[in-house]
Amino acid sequence: MIGGEQMRLAFTHEVGSEDDVWRVRVYSKDTPIELADLLPTLDHVGLRALDEHPYRFELDDVEVFVYDVGVRLPSGVHLDRRTHDEVVATLIGLLDGEVEADGFNRLLLLAGITAAQVNVLRAYAKYAHQIGFTFSQSYIEGSLAGLPHLARLLVDLFEAKFDPDRPDFDARAAAVREAREAVIAALDAVPSLDDDRVVRRFLAL
């Protein structure tokens, strides 16, 4: 369970449930959460809401609101501990208004990358928009969500180039070359010309 003083959130899998069916439970102290805010937040990280049960009770004169939501993971996604914790922290950040509410957050589950790595891709998308790239941010979000392996490879390239723990120039150059070649090789299997353009713009940047 992760959260601050006013809000806690648990993301659990119950015994006997399907492998891809989990439950999100949000505990809010004193202040109720609008379902119109909660359900889109789940969608932002790629969780599909299946059912929802709200509860309200008092504990030691404190009013507590509980929202118990059944969700389904995206197809083919299997959670490890790191990704689980990244999703929980991102959900809390979204509900607190500290994380940008957009489709890039779906890459936490789809590409298995961290929230910090998501921010790298988000920053490049915003810069691409500023310099006049044709496609909107929402279109770029959809392209990378549909090509999660390429999103992962773009992150690998970024880290190969800028990882401060890789001081040796020759080793860094070799890692960058290998990561770039992996992106280009994966692009050969992309059927959509528009998706190809999106990834090549990231590659160029």
PDB file of C-alpha atoms in Angstrom:
ATOM      1  CA  MET A   1       0.000   0.000   0.000  1.00  0.00           C
ATOM      2  CA  ILE A   2       1.461   3.349  -1.038  1.00  0.00           C
ATOM      3  CA  GLY A   3       0.230   6.874  -0.454  1.00  0.00           C
ATOM      4  CA  GLY A   4       0.394   9.969   1.707  1.00  0.00           C
ATOM      5  CA  GLU A   5      -1.429  11.063   4.829  1.00  0.00           C
ATOM      6  CA  GLN A   6      -4.699  11.781   3.023  1.00  0.00           C
ATOM      7  CA  MET A   7      -4.661   8.938   0.485  1.00  0.00           C
ATOM      8  CA  ARG A   8      -3.508   5.341   0.274  1.00  0.00           C
ATOM      9  CA  LEU A   9      -3.647   2.971  -2.679  1.00  0.00           C
ATOM     10  CA  ALA A  10      -3.293  -0.793  -2.927  1.00  0.00           C
ATOM     11  CA  PHE A  11      -2.940  -2.809  -6.140  1.00  0.00           C
ATOM     12  CA  THR A  12      -3.490  -6.497  -5.433  1.00  0.00           C
ATOM     13  CA  HIS A  13      -4.219  -9.823  -7.085  1.00  0.00           C
ATOM     14  CA  GLU A  14      -6.714 -12.005  -5.272  1.00  0.00           C
ATOM     15  CA  VAL A  15      -6.365 -15.766  -4.993  1.00  0.00           C
ATOM     16  CA  GLY A  16      -8.575 -17.502  -7.529  1.00  0.00           C
ATOM     17  CA  SER A  17      -8.846 -14.502  -9.858  1.00  0.00           C
ATOM     18  CA  GLU A  18      -7.755 -14.627 -13.473  1.00  0.00           C
ATOM     19  CA  ASP A  19      -4.088 -13.804 -13.926  1.00  0.00           C
ATOM     20  CA  ASP A  20      -4.850 -10.495 -15.619  1.00  0.00           C
ATOM     21  CA  VAL A  21      -7.611  -9.386 -13.230  1.00  0.00           C
ATOM     22  CA  TRP A  22      -6.446  -7.270 -10.283  1.00  0.00           C
ATOM     23  CA  ARG A  23      -8.031  -4.901  -7.797  1.00  0.00           C
ATOM     24  CA  VAL A  24      -7.203  -1.276  -7.134  1.00  0.00           C
ATOM     25  CA  ARG A  25      -8.312   0.017  -3.740  1.00  0.00           C
ATOM     26  CA  VAL A  26      -8.081   3.720  -3.040  1.00  0.00           C
ATOM     27  CA  TYR A  27      -8.485   4.953   0.540  1.00  0.00           C
ATOM     28  CA  SER A  28      -9.190   8.673   0.911  1.00  0.00           C
ATOM     29  CA  LYS A  29      -9.343  10.459   4.256  1.00  0.00           C
ATOM     30  CA  ASP A  30     -12.079  13.101   4.679  1.00  0.00           C
ATOM     31  CA  THR A  31     -12.379  13.890   0.964  1.00  0.00           C
ATOM     32  CA  PRO A  32     -14.336  11.726  -1.501  1.00  0.00           C
ATOM     33  CA  ILE A  33     -12.968  11.044  -4.988  1.00  0.00           C
ATOM     34  CA  GLU A  34     -15.184  11.538  -8.008  1.00  0.00           C
ATOM     35  CA  LEU A  35     -15.498   8.440 -10.173  1.00  0.00           C
ATOM     36  CA  ALA A  36     -15.158  10.763 -13.150  1.00  0.00           C
ATOM     37  CA  ASP A  37     -11.605  11.411 -11.892  1.00  0.00           C
ATOM     38  CA  LEU A  38     -10.722   7.917 -10.698  1.00  0.00           C
ATOM     39  CA  LEU A  39     -11.712   5.809 -13.703  1.00  0.00           C
ATOM     40  CA  PRO A  40      -9.841   7.902 -16.328  1.00  0.00           C
ATOM     41  CA  THR A  41      -6.805   7.761 -14.040  1.00  0.00           C
ATOM     42  CA  LEU A  42      -6.823   3.975 -14.263  1.00  0.00           C
ATOM     43  CA  ASP A  43      -7.178   4.196 -18.023  1.00  0.00           C
ATOM     44  CA  HIS A  44      -4.132   6.486 -18.214  1.00  0.00           C
ATOM     45  CA  VAL A  45      -1.916   3.623 -17.055  1.00  0.00           C
ATOM     46  CA  GLY A  46      -3.670   1.082 -19.280  1.00  0.00           C
ATOM     47  CA  LEU A  47      -5.928  -0.555 -16.699  1.00  0.00           C
ATOM     48  CA  ARG A  48      -9.449  -1.382 -17.863  1.00  0.00           C
ATOM     49  CA  ALA A  49     -12.061  -0.977 -15.116  1.00  0.00           C
ATOM     50  CA  LEU A  50     -14.387  -3.983 -14.773  1.00  0.00           C
ATOM     51  CA  ASP A  51     -16.420  -3.163 -11.662  1.00  0.00           C
ATOM     52  CA  GLU A  52     -16.421  -0.600  -8.866  1.00  0.00           C
ATOM     53  CA  HIS A  53     -17.631  -0.672  -5.275  1.00  0.00           C
ATOM     54  CA  PRO A  54     -17.548   2.523  -3.161  1.00  0.00           C
ATOM     55  CA  TYR A  55     -17.646   2.464   0.631  1.00  0.00           C
ATOM     56  CA  ARG A  56     -17.808   5.145   3.318  1.00  0.00           C
ATOM     57  CA  PHE A  57     -17.192   4.653   7.017  1.00  0.00           C
ATOM     58  CA  GLU A  58     -15.953   6.435  10.121  1.00  0.00           C
ATOM     59  CA  LEU A  59     -12.901   5.384  12.086  1.00  0.00           C
ATOM     60  CA  ASP A  60     -12.048   7.236  15.301  1.00  0.00           C
ATOM     61  CA  ASP A  61     -14.198  10.170  14.159  1.00  0.00           C
ATOM     62  CA  VAL A  62     -12.383  10.264  10.820  1.00  0.00           C
ATOM     63  CA  GLU A  63     -14.415   9.877   7.642  1.00  0.00           C
ATOM     64  CA  VAL A  64     -12.839   7.418   5.192  1.00  0.00           C
ATOM     65  CA  PHE A  65     -13.871   6.749   1.592  1.00  0.00           C
ATOM     66  CA  VAL A  66     -12.850   3.483  -0.046  1.00  0.00           C
ATOM     67  CA  TYR A  67     -13.062   2.755  -3.764  1.00  0.00           C
ATOM     68  CA  ASP A  68     -12.591  -0.889  -4.699  1.00  0.00           C
ATOM     69  CA  VAL A  69     -12.178  -1.280  -8.475  1.00  0.00           C
ATOM     70  CA  GLY A  70     -11.633  -4.484 -10.418  1.00  0.00           C
ATOM     71  CA  VAL A  71      -9.292  -3.944 -13.355  1.00  0.00           C
ATOM     72  CA  ARG A  72      -7.859  -5.939 -16.221  1.00  0.00           C
ATOM     73  CA  LEU A  73      -4.242  -5.676 -17.310  1.00  0.00           C
ATOM     74  CA  PRO A  74      -3.433  -5.072 -20.973  1.00  0.00           C
ATOM     75  CA  SER A  75      -3.133  -8.235 -23.045  1.00  0.00           C
ATOM     76  CA  GLY A  76       0.172 -10.033 -22.620  1.00  0.00           C
ATOM     77  CA  VAL A  77       1.311  -7.986 -19.611  1.00  0.00           C
ATOM     78  CA  HIS A  78       2.718  -9.794 -16.584  1.00  0.00           C
ATOM     79  CA  LEU A  79       3.570  -7.680 -13.553  1.00  0.00           C
ATOM     80  CA  ASP A  80       6.879  -7.878 -11.743  1.00  0.00           C
ATOM     81  CA  ARG A  81       7.488  -6.109  -8.432  1.00  0.00           C
ATOM     82  CA  ARG A  82       9.207  -3.086  -9.955  1.00  0.00           C
ATOM     83  CA  THR A  83       6.476  -2.450 -12.505  1.00  0.00           C
ATOM     84  CA  HIS A  84       3.795  -2.980  -9.863  1.00  0.00           C
ATOM     85  CA  ASP A  85       5.370  -0.341  -7.629  1.00  0.00           C
ATOM     86  CA  GLU A  86       5.821   2.065 -10.554  1.00  0.00           C
ATOM     87  CA  VAL A  87       2.128   1.756 -11.451  1.00  0.00           C
ATOM     88  CA  VAL A  88       1.011   2.345  -7.853  1.00  0.00           C
ATOM     89  CA  ALA A  89       3.253   5.392  -7.452  1.00  0.00           C
ATOM     90  CA  THR A  90       2.050   6.780 -10.787  1.00  0.00           C
ATOM     91  CA  LEU A  91      -1.616   6.292  -9.862  1.00  0.00           C
ATOM     92  CA  ILE A  92      -1.062   8.171  -6.607  1.00  0.00           C
ATOM     93  CA  GLY A  93       0.748  10.913  -8.527  1.00  0.00           C
ATOM     94  CA  LEU A  94      -2.084  11.168 -11.032  1.00  0.00           C
ATOM     95  CA  LEU A  95      -4.725  11.431  -8.310  1.00  0.00           C
ATOM     96  CA  ASP A  96      -2.621  14.039  -6.493  1.00  0.00           C
ATOM     97  CA  GLY A  97      -2.084  16.003  -9.710  1.00  0.00           C
ATOM     98  CA  GLU A  98       1.693  15.513  -9.569  1.00  0.00           C
ATOM     99  CA  VAL A  99       1.959  13.280 -12.664  1.00  0.00           C
ATOM    100  CA  GLU A 100       0.869  14.403 -16.101  1.00  0.00           C
ATOM    101  CA  ALA A 101      -2.367  12.691 -17.099  1.00  0.00           C
ATOM    102  CA  ASP A 102      -1.675  11.371 -20.586  1.00  0.00           C
ATOM    103  CA  GLY A 103      -1.320   8.169 -22.565  1.00  0.00           C
ATOM    104  CA  PHE A 104       2.437   7.937 -22.080  1.00  0.00           C
ATOM    105  CA  ASN A 105       1.761   6.407 -18.668  1.00  0.00           C
ATOM    106  CA  ARG A 106       0.454   3.280 -20.410  1.00  0.00           C
ATOM    107  CA  LEU A 107       4.054   2.462 -21.273  1.00  0.00           C
ATOM    108  CA  LEU A 108       4.670   1.551 -17.633  1.00  0.00           C
ATOM    109  CA  LEU A 109       2.773  -1.684 -18.252  1.00  0.00           C
ATOM    110  CA  LEU A 110       3.082  -2.086 -22.003  1.00  0.00           C
ATOM    111  CA  ALA A 111       6.829  -1.477 -22.287  1.00  0.00           C
ATOM    112  CA  GLY A 112       7.817  -2.323 -18.722  1.00  0.00           C
ATOM    113  CA  ILE A 113       9.663   0.967 -18.260  1.00  0.00           C
ATOM    114  CA  THR A 114       9.821   3.221 -15.225  1.00  0.00           C
ATOM    115  CA  ALA A 115       8.003   6.505 -14.620  1.00  0.00           C
ATOM    116  CA  ALA A 116      11.315   8.355 -15.074  1.00  0.00           C
ATOM    117  CA  GLN A 117      11.819   6.652 -18.442  1.00  0.00           C
ATOM    118  CA  VAL A 118       8.263   7.539 -19.441  1.00  0.00           C
ATOM    119  CA  ASN A 119       9.138  11.159 -18.698  1.00  0.00           C
ATOM    120  CA  VAL A 120      12.050  10.977 -21.141  1.00  0.00           C
ATOM    121  CA  LEU A 121       9.735   9.908 -23.976  1.00  0.00           C
ATOM    122  CA  ARG A 122       7.154  12.509 -22.944  1.00  0.00           C
ATOM    123  CA  ALA A 123       9.794  15.249 -23.011  1.00  0.00           C
ATOM    124  CA  TYR A 124      10.962  14.266 -26.495  1.00  0.00           C
ATOM    125  CA  ALA A 125       7.359  14.267 -27.737  1.00  0.00           C
ATOM    126  CA  LYS A 126       6.784  17.763 -26.381  1.00  0.00           C
ATOM    127  CA  TYR A 127      10.020  19.003 -27.953  1.00  0.00           C
ATOM    128  CA  ALA A 128       9.030  17.418 -31.277  1.00  0.00           C
ATOM    129  CA  HIS A 129       5.755  19.347 -31.119  1.00  0.00           C
ATOM    130  CA  GLN A 130       7.595  22.588 -30.390  1.00  0.00           C
ATOM    131  CA  ILE A 131       9.787  22.212 -33.476  1.00  0.00           C
ATOM    132  CA  GLY A 132       6.795  21.575 -35.719  1.00  0.00           C
ATOM    133  CA  PHE A 133       6.493  17.785 -35.928  1.00  0.00           C
ATOM    134  CA  THR A 134       3.300  16.927 -37.801  1.00  0.00           C
ATOM    135  CA  PHE A 135       1.711  14.489 -35.343  1.00  0.00           C
ATOM    136  CA  SER A 136      -0.038  15.473 -32.112  1.00  0.00           C
ATOM    137  CA  GLN A 137       1.061  14.209 -28.716  1.00  0.00           C
ATOM    138  CA  SER A 138      -1.988  11.944 -28.497  1.00  0.00           C
ATOM    139  CA  TYR A 139      -1.071  10.382 -31.841  1.00  0.00           C
ATOM    140  CA  ILE A 140       2.503   9.807 -30.664  1.00  0.00           C
ATOM    141  CA  GLU A 141       1.194   8.254 -27.447  1.00  0.00           C
ATOM    142  CA  GLY A 142      -0.889   5.825 -29.489  1.00  0.00           C
ATOM    143  CA  SER A 143       2.003   4.964 -31.793  1.00  0.00           C
ATOM    144  CA  LEU A 144       4.369   4.114 -28.952  1.00  0.00           C
ATOM    145  CA  ALA A 145       1.647   2.235 -27.056  1.00  0.00           C
ATOM    146  CA  GLY A 146       1.181   0.123 -30.177  1.00  0.00           C
ATOM    147  CA  LEU A 147       4.947  -0.404 -30.468  1.00  0.00           C
ATOM    148  CA  PRO A 148       6.024  -0.945 -26.844  1.00  0.00           C
ATOM    149  CA  HIS A 149       9.161  -2.862 -27.841  1.00  0.00           C
ATOM    150  CA  LEU A 150      10.329   0.178 -29.806  1.00  0.00           C
ATOM    151  CA  ALA A 151       9.528   2.486 -26.894  1.00  0.00           C
ATOM    152  CA  ARG A 152      11.746   0.257 -24.752  1.00  0.00           C
ATOM    153  CA  LEU A 153      14.520   0.335 -27.374  1.00  0.00           C
ATOM    154  CA  LEU A 154      14.355   4.139 -27.587  1.00  0.00           C
ATOM    155  CA  VAL A 155      14.811   4.299 -23.826  1.00  0.00           C
ATOM    156  CA  ASP A 156      17.751   1.899 -24.120  1.00  0.00           C
ATOM    157  CA  LEU A 157      19.327   4.219 -26.690  1.00  0.00           C
ATOM    158  CA  PHE A 158      18.814   7.275 -24.493  1.00  0.00           C
ATOM    159  CA  GLU A 159      20.405   5.546 -21.517  1.00  0.00           C
ATOM    160  CA  ALA A 160      23.293   4.186 -23.565  1.00  0.00           C
ATOM    161  CA  LYS A 161      24.077   7.725 -24.672  1.00  0.00           C
ATOM    162  CA  PHE A 162      23.553   9.600 -21.408  1.00  0.00           C
ATOM    163  CA  ASP A 163      24.141   7.125 -18.571  1.00  0.00           C
ATOM    164  CA  PRO A 164      26.620   8.922 -16.267  1.00  0.00           C
ATOM    165  CA  ASP A 165      27.849   5.589 -14.937  1.00  0.00           C
ATOM    166  CA  ARG A 166      29.316   4.739 -18.350  1.00  0.00           C
ATOM    167  CA  PRO A 167      32.370   7.034 -18.439  1.00  0.00           C
ATOM    168  CA  ASP A 168      34.456   5.112 -20.974  1.00  0.00           C
ATOM    169  CA  PHE A 169      34.056   6.801 -24.376  1.00  0.00           C
ATOM    170  CA  ASP A 170      34.640   3.669 -26.472  1.00  0.00           C
ATOM    171  CA  ALA A 171      32.217   1.587 -24.395  1.00  0.00           C
ATOM    172  CA  ARG A 172      29.609   4.354 -24.600  1.00  0.00           C
ATOM    173  CA  ALA A 173      30.005   4.689 -28.376  1.00  0.00           C
ATOM    174  CA  ALA A 174      29.683   0.934 -28.844  1.00  0.00           C
ATOM    175  CA  ALA A 175      26.560   0.813 -26.645  1.00  0.00           C
ATOM    176  CA  VAL A 176      24.977   3.711 -28.542  1.00  0.00           C
ATOM    177  CA  ARG A 177      25.747   2.106 -31.888  1.00  0.00           C
ATOM    178  CA  GLU A 178      24.267  -1.218 -30.772  1.00  0.00           C
ATOM    179  CA  ALA A 179      21.132   0.441 -29.347  1.00  0.00           C
ATOM    180  CA  ARG A 180      20.617   2.531 -32.494  1.00  0.00           C
ATOM    181  CA  GLU A 181      20.985  -0.528 -34.721  1.00  0.00           C
ATOM    182  CA  ALA A 182      18.411  -2.368 -32.595  1.00  0.00           C
ATOM    183  CA  VAL A 183      15.893   0.449 -33.149  1.00  0.00           C
ATOM    184  CA  ILE A 184      16.524   0.518 -36.904  1.00  0.00           C
ATOM    185  CA  ALA A 185      16.221  -3.269 -37.170  1.00  0.00           C
ATOM    186  CA  ALA A 186      12.914  -3.220 -35.267  1.00  0.00           C
ATOM    187  CA  LEU A 187      11.610  -0.473 -37.556  1.00  0.00           C
ATOM    188  CA  ASP A 188      11.828  -2.843 -40.525  1.00  0.00           C
ATOM    189  CA  ALA A 189       8.840  -4.741 -39.088  1.00  0.00           C
ATOM    190  CA  VAL A 190       6.645  -1.653 -38.574  1.00  0.00           C
ATOM    191  CA  PRO A 191       3.868  -1.736 -41.200  1.00  0.00           C
ATOM    192  CA  SER A 192       2.562   1.802 -40.675  1.00  0.00           C
ATOM    193  CA  LEU A 193       4.418   4.615 -42.396  1.00  0.00           C
ATOM    194  CA  ASP A 194       3.136   7.118 -39.830  1.00  0.00           C
ATOM    195  CA  ASP A 195       4.354   4.983 -36.917  1.00  0.00           C
ATOM    196  CA  ASP A 196       7.693   4.656 -38.691  1.00  0.00           C
ATOM    197  CA  ARG A 197       7.890   8.446 -38.938  1.00  0.00           C
ATOM    198  CA  VAL A 198       7.139   8.855 -35.234  1.00  0.00           C
ATOM    199  CA  VAL A 199       9.901   6.473 -34.156  1.00  0.00           C
ATOM    200  CA  ARG A 200      12.412   7.903 -36.645  1.00  0.00           C
ATOM    201  CA  ARG A 201      11.748  11.393 -35.292  1.00  0.00           C
ATOM    202  CA  PHE A 202      12.534  10.153 -31.794  1.00  0.00           C
ATOM    203  CA  LEU A 203      15.616   8.431 -33.163  1.00  0.00           C
ATOM    204  CA  ALA A 204      16.760  11.635 -34.854  1.00  0.00           C
ATOM    205  CA  LEU A 205      16.255  13.676 -31.690  1.00  0.00           C
TER     206      LEU A 205
END
